[in-house]
CSV table of C-alpha atoms in Angstrom, one decimal:
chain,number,residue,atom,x,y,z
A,1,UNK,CA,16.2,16.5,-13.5
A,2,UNK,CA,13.5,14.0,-12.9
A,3,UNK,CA,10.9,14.2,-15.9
A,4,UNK,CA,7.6,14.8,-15.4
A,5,UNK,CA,6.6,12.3,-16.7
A,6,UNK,CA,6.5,10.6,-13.1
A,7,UNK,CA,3.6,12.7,-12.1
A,8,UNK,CA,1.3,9.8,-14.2
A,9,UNK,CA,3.5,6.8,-12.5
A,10,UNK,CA,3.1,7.4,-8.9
A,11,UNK,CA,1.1,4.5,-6.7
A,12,UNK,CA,0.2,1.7,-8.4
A,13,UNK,CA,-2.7,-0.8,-6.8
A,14,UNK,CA,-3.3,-4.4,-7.2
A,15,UNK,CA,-6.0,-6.1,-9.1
A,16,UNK,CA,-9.0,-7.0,-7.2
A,17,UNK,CA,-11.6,-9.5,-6.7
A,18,UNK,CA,-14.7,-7.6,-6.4
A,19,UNK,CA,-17.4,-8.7,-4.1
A,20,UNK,CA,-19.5,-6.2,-5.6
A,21,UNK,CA,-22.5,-4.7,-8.2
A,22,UNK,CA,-20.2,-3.1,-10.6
A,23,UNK,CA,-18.3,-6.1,-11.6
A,24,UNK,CA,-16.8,-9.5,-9.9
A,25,UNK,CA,-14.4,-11.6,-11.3
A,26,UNK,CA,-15.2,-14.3,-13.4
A,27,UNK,CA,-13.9,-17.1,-11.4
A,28,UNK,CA,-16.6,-18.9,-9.4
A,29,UNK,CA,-16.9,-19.6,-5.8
A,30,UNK,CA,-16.7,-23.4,-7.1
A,31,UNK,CA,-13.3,-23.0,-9.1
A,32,UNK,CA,-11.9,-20.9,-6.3
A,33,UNK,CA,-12.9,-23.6,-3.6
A,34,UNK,CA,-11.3,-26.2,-5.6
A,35,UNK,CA,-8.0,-23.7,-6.5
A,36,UNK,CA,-7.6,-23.8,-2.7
A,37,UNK,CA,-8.2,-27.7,-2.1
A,38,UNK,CA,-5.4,-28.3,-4.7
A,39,UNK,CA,-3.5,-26.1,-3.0
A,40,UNK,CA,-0.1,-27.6,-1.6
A,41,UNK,CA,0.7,-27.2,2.5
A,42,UNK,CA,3.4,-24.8,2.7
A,43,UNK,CA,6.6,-25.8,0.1
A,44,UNK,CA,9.5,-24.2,2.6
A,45,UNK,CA,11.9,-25.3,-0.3
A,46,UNK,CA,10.3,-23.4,-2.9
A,47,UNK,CA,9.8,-20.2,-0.6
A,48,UNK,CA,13.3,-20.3,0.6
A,49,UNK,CA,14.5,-20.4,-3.0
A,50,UNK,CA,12.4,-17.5,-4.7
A,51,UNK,CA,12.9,-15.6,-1.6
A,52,UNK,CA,16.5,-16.1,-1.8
A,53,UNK,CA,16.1,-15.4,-6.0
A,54,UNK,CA,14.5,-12.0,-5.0
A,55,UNK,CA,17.8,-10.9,-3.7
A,56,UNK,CA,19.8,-12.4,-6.0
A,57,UNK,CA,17.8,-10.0,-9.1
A,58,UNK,CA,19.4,-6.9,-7.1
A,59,UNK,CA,17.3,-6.5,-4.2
A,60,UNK,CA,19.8,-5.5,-0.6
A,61,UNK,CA,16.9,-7.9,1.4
A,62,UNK,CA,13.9,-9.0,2.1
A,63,UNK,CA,12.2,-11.0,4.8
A,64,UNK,CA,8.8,-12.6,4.7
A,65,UNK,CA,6.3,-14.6,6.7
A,66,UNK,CA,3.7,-17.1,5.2
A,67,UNK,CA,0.7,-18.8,6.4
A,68,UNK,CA,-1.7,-22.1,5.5
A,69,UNK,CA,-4.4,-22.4,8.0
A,70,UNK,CA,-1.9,-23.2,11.6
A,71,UNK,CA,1.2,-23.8,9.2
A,72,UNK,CA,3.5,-21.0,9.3
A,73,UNK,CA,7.0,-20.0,7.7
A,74,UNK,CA,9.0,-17.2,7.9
A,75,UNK,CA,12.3,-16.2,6.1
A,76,UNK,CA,14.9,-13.5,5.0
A,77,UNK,CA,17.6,-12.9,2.8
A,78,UNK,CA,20.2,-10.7,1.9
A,79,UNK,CA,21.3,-7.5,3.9
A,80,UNK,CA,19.6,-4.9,6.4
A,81,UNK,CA,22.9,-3.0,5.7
A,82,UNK,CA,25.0,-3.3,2.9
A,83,UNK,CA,27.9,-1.0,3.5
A,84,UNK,CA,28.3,-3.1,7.1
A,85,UNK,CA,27.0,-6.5,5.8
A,86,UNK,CA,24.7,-6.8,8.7
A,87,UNK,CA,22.2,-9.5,7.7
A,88,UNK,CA,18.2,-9.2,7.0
A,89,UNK,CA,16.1,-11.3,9.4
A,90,UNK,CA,12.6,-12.0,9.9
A,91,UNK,CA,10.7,-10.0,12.6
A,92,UNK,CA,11.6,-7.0,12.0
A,93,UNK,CA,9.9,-3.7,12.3
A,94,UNK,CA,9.5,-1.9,8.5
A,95,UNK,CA,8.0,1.4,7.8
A,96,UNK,CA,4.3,-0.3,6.1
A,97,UNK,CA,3.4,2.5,4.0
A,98,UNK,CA,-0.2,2.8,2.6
A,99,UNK,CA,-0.8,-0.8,4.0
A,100,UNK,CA,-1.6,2.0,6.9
A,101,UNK,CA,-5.0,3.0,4.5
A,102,UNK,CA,-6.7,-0.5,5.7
A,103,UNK,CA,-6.3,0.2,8.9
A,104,UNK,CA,-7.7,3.8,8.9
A,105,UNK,CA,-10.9,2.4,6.5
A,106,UNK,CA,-11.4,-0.3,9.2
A,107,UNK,CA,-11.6,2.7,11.7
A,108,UNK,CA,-13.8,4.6,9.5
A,109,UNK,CA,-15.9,2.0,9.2
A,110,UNK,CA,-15.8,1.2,12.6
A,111,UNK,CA,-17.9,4.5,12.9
A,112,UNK,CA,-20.3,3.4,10.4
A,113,UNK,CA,-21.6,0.7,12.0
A,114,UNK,CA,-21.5,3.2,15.0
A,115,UNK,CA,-24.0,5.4,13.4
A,116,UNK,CA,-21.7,8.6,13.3
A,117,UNK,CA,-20.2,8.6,10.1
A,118,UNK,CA,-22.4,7.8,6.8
A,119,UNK,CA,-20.8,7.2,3.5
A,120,UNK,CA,-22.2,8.5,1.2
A,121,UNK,CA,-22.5,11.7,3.5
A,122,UNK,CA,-20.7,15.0,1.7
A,123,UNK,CA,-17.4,15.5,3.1
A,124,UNK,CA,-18.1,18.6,3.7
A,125,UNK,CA,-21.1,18.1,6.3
A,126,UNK,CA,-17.5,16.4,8.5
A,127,UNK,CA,-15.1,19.5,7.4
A,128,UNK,CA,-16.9,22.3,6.4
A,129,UNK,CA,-13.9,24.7,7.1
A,130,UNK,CA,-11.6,22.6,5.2
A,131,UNK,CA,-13.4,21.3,2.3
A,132,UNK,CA,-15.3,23.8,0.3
A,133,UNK,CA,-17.0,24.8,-2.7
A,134,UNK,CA,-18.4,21.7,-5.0
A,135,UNK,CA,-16.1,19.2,-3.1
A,136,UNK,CA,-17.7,19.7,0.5
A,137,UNK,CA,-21.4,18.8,-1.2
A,138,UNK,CA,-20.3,16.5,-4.3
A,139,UNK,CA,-17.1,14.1,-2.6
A,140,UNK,CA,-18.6,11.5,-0.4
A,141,UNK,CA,-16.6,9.6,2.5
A,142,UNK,CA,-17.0,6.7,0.4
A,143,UNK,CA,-15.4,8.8,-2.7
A,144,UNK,CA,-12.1,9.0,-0.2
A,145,UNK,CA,-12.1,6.0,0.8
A,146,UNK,CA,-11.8,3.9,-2.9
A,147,UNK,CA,-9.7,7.0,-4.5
A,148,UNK,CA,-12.7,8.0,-6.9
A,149,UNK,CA,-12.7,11.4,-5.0
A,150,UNK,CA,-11.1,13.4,-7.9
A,151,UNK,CA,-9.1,15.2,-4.9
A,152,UNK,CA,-5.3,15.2,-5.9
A,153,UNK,CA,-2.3,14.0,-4.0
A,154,UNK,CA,0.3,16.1,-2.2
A,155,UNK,CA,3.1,14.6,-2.0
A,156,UNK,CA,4.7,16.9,-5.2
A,157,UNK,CA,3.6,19.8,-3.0
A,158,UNK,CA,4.6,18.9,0.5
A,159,UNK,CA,8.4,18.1,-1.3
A,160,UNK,CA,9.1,21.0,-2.9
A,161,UNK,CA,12.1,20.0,-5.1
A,162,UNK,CA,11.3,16.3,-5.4
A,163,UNK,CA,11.5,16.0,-9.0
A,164,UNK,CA,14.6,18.2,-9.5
A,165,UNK,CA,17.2,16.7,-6.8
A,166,UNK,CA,15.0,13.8,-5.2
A,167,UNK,CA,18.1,13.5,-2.6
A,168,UNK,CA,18.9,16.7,-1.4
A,169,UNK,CA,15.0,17.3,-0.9
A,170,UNK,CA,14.5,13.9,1.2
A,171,UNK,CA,17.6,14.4,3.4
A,172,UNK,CA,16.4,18.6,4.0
A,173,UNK,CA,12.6,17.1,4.9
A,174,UNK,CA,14.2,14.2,6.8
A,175,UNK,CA,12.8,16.0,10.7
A,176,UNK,CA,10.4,18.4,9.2
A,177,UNK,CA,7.0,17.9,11.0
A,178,UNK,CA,3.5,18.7,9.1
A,179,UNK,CA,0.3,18.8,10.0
A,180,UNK,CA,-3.0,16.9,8.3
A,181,UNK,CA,-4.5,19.9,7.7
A,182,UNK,CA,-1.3,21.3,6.0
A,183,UNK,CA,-1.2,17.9,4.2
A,184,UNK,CA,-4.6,17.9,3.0
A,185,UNK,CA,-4.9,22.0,2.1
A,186,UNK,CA,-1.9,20.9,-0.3
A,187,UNK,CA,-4.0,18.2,-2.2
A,188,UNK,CA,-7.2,20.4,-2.1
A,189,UNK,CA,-5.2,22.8,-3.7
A,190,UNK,CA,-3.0,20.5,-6.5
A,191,UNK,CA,-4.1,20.6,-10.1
A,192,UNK,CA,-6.2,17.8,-10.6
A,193,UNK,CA,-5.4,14.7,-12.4
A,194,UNK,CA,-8.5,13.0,-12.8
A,195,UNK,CA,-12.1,13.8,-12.8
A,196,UNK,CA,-14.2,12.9,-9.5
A,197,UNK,CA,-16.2,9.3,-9.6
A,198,UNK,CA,-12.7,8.0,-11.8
A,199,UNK,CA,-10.0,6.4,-9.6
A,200,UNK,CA,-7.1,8.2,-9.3
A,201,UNK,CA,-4.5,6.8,-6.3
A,202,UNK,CA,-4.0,10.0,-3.4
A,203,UNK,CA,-2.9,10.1,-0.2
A,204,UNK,CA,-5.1,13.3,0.4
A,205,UNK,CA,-7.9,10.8,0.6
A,206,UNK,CA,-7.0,9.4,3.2
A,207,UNK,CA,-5.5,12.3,5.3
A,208,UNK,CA,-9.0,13.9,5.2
A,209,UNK,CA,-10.6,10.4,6.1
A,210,UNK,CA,-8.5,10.5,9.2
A,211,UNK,CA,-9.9,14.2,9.8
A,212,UNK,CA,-12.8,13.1,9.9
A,213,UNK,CA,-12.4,10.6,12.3
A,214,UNK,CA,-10.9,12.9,14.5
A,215,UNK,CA,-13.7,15.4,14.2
A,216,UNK,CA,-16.3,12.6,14.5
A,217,UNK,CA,-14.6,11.0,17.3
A,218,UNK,CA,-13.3,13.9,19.0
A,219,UNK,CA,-9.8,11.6,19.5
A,220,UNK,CA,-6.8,12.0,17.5
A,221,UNK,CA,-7.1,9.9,14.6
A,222,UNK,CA,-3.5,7.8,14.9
A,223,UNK,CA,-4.5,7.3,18.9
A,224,UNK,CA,-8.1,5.9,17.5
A,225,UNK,CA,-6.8,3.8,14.9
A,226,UNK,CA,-4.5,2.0,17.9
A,227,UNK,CA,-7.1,1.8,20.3
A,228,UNK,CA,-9.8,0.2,18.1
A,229,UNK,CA,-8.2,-1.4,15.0
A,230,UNK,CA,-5.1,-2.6,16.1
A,231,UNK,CA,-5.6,-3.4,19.9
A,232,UNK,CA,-8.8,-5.5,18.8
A,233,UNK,CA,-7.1,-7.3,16.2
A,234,UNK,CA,-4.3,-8.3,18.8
A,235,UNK,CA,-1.0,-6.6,16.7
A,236,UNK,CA,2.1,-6.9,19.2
A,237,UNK,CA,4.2,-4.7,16.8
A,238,UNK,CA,2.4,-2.5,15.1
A,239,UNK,CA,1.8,1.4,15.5
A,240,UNK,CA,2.0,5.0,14.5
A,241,UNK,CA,5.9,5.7,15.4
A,242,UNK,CA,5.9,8.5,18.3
A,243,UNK,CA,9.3,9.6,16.8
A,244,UNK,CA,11.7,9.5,13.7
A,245,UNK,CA,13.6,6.8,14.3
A,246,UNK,CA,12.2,3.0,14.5
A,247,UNK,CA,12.4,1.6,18.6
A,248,UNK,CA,12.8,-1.8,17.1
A,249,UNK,CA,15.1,-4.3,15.3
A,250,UNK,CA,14.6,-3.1,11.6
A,251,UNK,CA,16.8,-3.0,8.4
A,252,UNK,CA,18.0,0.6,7.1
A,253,UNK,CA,15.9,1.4,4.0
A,254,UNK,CA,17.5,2.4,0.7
A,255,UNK,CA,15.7,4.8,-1.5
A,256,UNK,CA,17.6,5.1,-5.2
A,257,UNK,CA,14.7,7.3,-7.1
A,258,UNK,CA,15.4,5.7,-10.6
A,259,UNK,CA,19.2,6.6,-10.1
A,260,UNK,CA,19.0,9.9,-9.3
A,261,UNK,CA,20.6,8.9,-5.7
A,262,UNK,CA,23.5,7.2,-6.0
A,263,UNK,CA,24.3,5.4,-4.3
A,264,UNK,CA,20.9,4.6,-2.6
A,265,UNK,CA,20.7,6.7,1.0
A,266,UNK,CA,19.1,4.9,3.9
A,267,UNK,CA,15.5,6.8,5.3
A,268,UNK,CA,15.1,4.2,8.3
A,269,UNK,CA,15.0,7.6,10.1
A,270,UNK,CA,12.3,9.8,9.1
A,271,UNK,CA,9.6,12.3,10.4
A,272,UNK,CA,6.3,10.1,8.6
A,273,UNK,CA,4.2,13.4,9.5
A,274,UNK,CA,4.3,13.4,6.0
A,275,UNK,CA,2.2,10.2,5.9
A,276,UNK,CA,-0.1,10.0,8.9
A,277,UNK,CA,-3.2,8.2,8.4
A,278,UNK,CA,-2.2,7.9,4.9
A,279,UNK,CA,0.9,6.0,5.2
A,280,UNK,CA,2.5,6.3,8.4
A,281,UNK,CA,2.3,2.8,10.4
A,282,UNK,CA,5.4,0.3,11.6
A,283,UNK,CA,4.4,-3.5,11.8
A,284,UNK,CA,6.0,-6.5,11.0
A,285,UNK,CA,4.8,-9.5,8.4
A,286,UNK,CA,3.1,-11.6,11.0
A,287,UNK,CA,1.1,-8.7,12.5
A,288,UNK,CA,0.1,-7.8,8.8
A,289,UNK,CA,-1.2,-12.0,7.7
A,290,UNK,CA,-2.3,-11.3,11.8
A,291,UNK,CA,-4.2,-8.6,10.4
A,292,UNK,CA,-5.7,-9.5,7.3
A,293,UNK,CA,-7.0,-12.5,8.6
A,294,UNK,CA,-8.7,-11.2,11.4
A,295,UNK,CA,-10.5,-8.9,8.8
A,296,UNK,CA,-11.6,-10.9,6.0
A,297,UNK,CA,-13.1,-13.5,8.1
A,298,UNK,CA,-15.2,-10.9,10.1
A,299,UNK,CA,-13.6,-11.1,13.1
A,300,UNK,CA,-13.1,-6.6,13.0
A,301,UNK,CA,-16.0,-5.4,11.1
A,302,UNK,CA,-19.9,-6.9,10.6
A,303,UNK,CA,-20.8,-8.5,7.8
A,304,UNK,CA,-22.2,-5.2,6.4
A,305,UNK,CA,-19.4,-3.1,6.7
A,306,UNK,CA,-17.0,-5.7,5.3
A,307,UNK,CA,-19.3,-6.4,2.9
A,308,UNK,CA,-18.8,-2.2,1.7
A,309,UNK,CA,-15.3,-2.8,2.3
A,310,UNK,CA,-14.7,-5.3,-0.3
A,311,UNK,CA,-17.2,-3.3,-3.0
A,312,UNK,CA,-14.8,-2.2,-5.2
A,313,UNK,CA,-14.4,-0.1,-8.6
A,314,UNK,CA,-12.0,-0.8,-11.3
A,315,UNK,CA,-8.5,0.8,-11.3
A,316,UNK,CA,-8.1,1.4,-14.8
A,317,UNK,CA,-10.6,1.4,-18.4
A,318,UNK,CA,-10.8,-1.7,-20.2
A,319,UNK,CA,-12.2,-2.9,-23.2
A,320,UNK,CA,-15.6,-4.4,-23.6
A,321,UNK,CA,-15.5,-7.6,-22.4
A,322,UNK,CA,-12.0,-6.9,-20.7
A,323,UNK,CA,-11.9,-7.5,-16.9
A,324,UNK,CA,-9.9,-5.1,-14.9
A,325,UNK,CA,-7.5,-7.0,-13.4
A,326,UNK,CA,-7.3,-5.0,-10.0
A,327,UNK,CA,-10.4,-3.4,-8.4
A,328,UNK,CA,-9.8,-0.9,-5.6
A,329,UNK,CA,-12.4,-1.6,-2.7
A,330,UNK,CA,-12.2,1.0,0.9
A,331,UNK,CA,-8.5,0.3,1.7
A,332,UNK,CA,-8.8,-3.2,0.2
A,333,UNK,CA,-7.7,-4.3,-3.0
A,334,UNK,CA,-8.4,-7.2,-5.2
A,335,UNK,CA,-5.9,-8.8,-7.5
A,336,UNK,CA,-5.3,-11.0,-10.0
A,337,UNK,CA,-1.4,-12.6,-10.2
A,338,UNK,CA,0.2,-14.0,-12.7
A,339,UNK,CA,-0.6,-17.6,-12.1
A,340,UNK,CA,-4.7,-16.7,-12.5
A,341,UNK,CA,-5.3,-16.2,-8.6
A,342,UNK,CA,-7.4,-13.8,-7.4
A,343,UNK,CA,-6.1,-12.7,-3.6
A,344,UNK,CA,-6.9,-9.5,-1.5
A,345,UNK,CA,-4.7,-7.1,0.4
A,346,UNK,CA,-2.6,-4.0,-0.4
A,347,UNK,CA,1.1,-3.1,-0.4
A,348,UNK,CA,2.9,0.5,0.6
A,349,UNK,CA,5.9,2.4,-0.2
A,350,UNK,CA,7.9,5.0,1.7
A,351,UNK,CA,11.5,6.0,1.2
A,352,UNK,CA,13.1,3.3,1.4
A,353,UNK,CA,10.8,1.0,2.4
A,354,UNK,CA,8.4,-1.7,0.4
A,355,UNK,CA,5.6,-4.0,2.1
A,356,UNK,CA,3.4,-6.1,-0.1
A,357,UNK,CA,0.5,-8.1,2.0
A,358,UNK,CA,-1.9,-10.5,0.5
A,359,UNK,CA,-4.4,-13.1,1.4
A,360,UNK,CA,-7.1,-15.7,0.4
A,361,UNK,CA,-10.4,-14.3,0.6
A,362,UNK,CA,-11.0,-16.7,3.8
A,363,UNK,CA,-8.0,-15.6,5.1
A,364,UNK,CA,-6.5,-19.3,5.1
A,365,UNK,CA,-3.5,-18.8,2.7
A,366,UNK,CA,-1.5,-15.5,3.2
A,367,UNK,CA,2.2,-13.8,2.6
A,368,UNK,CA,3.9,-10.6,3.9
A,369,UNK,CA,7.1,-9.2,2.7
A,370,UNK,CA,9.1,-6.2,3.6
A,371,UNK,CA,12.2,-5.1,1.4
A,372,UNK,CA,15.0,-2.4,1.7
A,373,UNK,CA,15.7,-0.5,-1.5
A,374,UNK,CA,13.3,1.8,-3.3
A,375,UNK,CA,12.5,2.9,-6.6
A,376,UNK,CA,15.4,0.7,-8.1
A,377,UNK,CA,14.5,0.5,-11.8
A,378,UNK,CA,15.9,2.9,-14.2
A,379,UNK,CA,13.7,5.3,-16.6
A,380,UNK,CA,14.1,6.5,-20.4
A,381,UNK,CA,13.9,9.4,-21.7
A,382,UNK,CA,9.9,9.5,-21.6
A,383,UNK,CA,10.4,8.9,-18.0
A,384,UNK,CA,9.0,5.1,-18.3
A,385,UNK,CA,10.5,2.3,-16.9
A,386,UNK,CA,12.9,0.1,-18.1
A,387,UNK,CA,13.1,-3.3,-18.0
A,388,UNK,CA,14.6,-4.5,-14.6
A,389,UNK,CA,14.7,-8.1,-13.4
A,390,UNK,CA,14.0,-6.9,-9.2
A,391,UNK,CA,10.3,-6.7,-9.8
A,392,UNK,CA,9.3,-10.3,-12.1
A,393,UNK,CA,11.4,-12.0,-8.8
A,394,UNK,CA,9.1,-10.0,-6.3
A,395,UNK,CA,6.1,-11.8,-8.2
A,396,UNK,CA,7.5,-15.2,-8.7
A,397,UNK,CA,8.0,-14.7,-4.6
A,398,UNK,CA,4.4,-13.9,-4.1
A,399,UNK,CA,2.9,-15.4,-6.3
A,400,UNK,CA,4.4,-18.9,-5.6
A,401,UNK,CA,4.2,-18.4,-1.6
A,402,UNK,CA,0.0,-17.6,-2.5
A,403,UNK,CA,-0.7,-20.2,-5.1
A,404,UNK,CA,1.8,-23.2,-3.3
A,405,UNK,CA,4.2,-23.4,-6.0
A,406,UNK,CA,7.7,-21.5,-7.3
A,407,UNK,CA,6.5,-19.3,-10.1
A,408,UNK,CA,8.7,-18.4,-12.9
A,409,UNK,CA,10.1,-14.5,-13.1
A,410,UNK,CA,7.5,-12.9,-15.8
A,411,UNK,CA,8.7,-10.2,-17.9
A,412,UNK,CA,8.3,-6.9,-16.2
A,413,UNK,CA,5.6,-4.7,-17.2
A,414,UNK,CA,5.4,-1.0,-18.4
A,415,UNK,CA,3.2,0.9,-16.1
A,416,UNK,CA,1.0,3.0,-17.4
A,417,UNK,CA,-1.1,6.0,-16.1
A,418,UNK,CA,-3.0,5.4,-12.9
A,419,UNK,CA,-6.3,6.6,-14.9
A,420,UNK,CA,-6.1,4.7,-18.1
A,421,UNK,CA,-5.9,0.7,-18.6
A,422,UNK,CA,-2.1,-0.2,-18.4
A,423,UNK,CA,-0.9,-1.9,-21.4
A,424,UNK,CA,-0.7,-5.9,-21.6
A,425,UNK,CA,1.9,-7.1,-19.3
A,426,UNK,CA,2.5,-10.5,-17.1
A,427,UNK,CA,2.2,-8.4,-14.4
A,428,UNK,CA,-0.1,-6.0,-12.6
A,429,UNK,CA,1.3,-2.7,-11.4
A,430,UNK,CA,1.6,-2.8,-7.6
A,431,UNK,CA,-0.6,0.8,-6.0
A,432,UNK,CA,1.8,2.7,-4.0
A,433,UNK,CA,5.1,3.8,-5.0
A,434,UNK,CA,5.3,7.8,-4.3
A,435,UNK,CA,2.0,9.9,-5.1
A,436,UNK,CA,2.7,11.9,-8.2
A,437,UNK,CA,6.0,10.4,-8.6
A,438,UNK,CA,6.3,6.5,-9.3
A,439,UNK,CA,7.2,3.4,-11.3
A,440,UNK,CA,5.8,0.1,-10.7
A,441,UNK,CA,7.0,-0.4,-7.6
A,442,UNK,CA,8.8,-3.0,-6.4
């Protein structure tokens, strides 16, 4: 049996560089303008070789695309397939994850500057019938959209059996189709986990932010999201999938669950019902650096609504005088890595599939990778992670494609409870494993 222990370990999020009143990062505009002058052109070399490390720590594959400015460079290693060798190659289509929860705050947003959604409007005055009691008057749009809601996830609920045989439970739900409103009574209806105004990681959040786009809009939320967020921003290869399977070139995607499948089962083909608006969008790297850059330099939202966008709250307690390494903004994360940069983004995690995406805050420098195996680590007996060398090669990766030089694998860190400051580590814990059931994710 899986221990409970993974209900505290679920999605972890990045550190964040705050544009906003409750805290920004120390680094000045200054040192950050002359971080990015020093900044090498694009070291193919270097990329090539971390990426190629990545899969050498244990990872099946991985491919990646990096920008400077007009310089671009895209890679891949390892397998799509192990059992058939087939190899990983860049391009391909990859199940995004909650990288789909910038897209929807755009959309949300979108209506803001519209004038028909407010955000610090009750949910309730959007979903009266749906949520009720002290929620409908005391949760705020805004509350959903930076995770402060105090509204629990429902993944545990919507996989019955998750935690006691993770792979007989995934391959039963592989077709099963659910509805928002089904998604989103579960989470309403969880224990919760942390109290409202605290940040506490849910895909309910953002469920319910995609109901009330629908109920704002009168369209369905998925059909909005393409027609004004990803049609605008010019994404060739990104969308909601219309079926189980991927139409696209894509690897199969491995999901382990700490070693409770074994070996690894591919999920390439799954009903994402179970993510929607939360989770459930295919892209490819370039469409996500396509993306990002499009949005932080103002070219999907006014200034004002990018501006609340990038106002962000602390993902975890610190100490006096401690700054929180991460800071969650309205699908937006800030982040500090390793090497003392500060970049913006968000990464996602479905069965089988992780996509980490981050950027420059002028959208100049930028990396996105997609990889194909899942909750790789093992666990002790507390149900905490052990020391694995997948994730500090992940980092280097990033960190070296952001910064313009090959970064050293740190020493992995113990995650720690999404609502309490994680313990000193080289690394920051990455947002979104599983909700209510993850490890630092890699």
């Amino acid at each position: 049996m899986v221990s409970t222990a993974l209900l505290a370990l679920t999605l972890g999020v990045l550190p964040a560089q705050a544009a906003d009143a409750a805290g920004t990062p120390a680094t000045t505009a200054a040192a950050t303008a002359a971080a990015v002058a020093r900044r090498p052109a694009l070291d193919r070399e270097s990329l090539r070789s971390t990426l190629d490390a990545f899969h050498t720590a244990g990872m099946y594959g991985a491919f990646s695309a990096v920008r400077d400015g007009s310089e671009r460079w895209r890679g891949a290693t390892g397998v799509a397939d192990p059992a058939t060798g087939r190899p990983m190659a860049p391009g391909f289509e990859h199940r995004i994850g909650s990288i789909t929860k910038s897209f929807t705050a755009v959309a949300v947003l979108k209506e803001v500057e519209r004038g028909r959604i407010d955000l610090d409007a009750p949910v309730g005055r959007y979903l009266p019938d749906l949520v009720t009691g002290e929620r409908a008057e005391k949760v705020t749009v805004r509350m959903l959209l930076n995770h402060t809601s105090g509204i629990p996830d429902y993944v545990l609920p919507a996989f019955p059996g998750l935690l006691q045989d993770p792979g007989k439970t995934l391959d039963d739900n592989r077709l099963r189709h659910v509805e928002p409103e089904e998604l989103a009574r579960l989470g309403l209806a969880a224990p919760p986990v942390a109290p409202r105004g605290t940040w506490s990681y849910a895909n309910t959040n953002y469920v319910l932010a995609g109901l009330v786009l629908e109920r704002v809009t009168g369209q369905d939320p998925e059909a909005y999201i393409t027609r004004h967020v990803i049609r605008p921003a010019g994404l060739r290869h990104t969308c909601f999938p219309s079926s189980p399977s991927l139409r696209g070139p894509h690897a199969g995607m491995y999901e382990a669950f700490y070693g409770w499948i074994d070996p690894p089962r591919d999920y390439s083909t799954y009903d994402m019902s179970w993510a929607g608006t939360a989770g459930a969008l295919v892209s490819t790297t370039d469409d996500l650096n396509t993306f990002y850059r499009k949005l932080l330099t103002g070219k999907l939202l006014g200034p004002a609504a990018l501006r609340a966008m990038k106002t962000t709250v602390p993902v975890y307690e610190t100490q006096p005088g401690e700054e929180a390494a991460m800071r969650y903004g309205l699908g937006l994360y800030t982040l500090k890595m390793p090497s003392g940069g500060w970049y913006w983004g968000h990464d996602g995690a479905v069965f089988g599939a992780g996509t980490w995406a981050l950027s420059t805050e002028d959208g100049r420098r930028q990396v996105a990778i997609g990889y194909n195996l899942m909750k790789y680590g093992r666990l002790d007996e507390q149900g905490r992670p052990l020391p694995e060398p997948i994730t500090p090669a992940l980092y280097a990766y990033v960190d070296g494609a952001l910064s313009g030089g090959a970064r050293p694998p740190a020493q992995a860190p113990a995650p720690a409870p999404r609502t309490v400051a994680p313990a000193p580590a080289a690394l920051p814990p990455l947002v979104d494993q599983l909700p209510g059931v993850a490890a630092p994710r890699g």
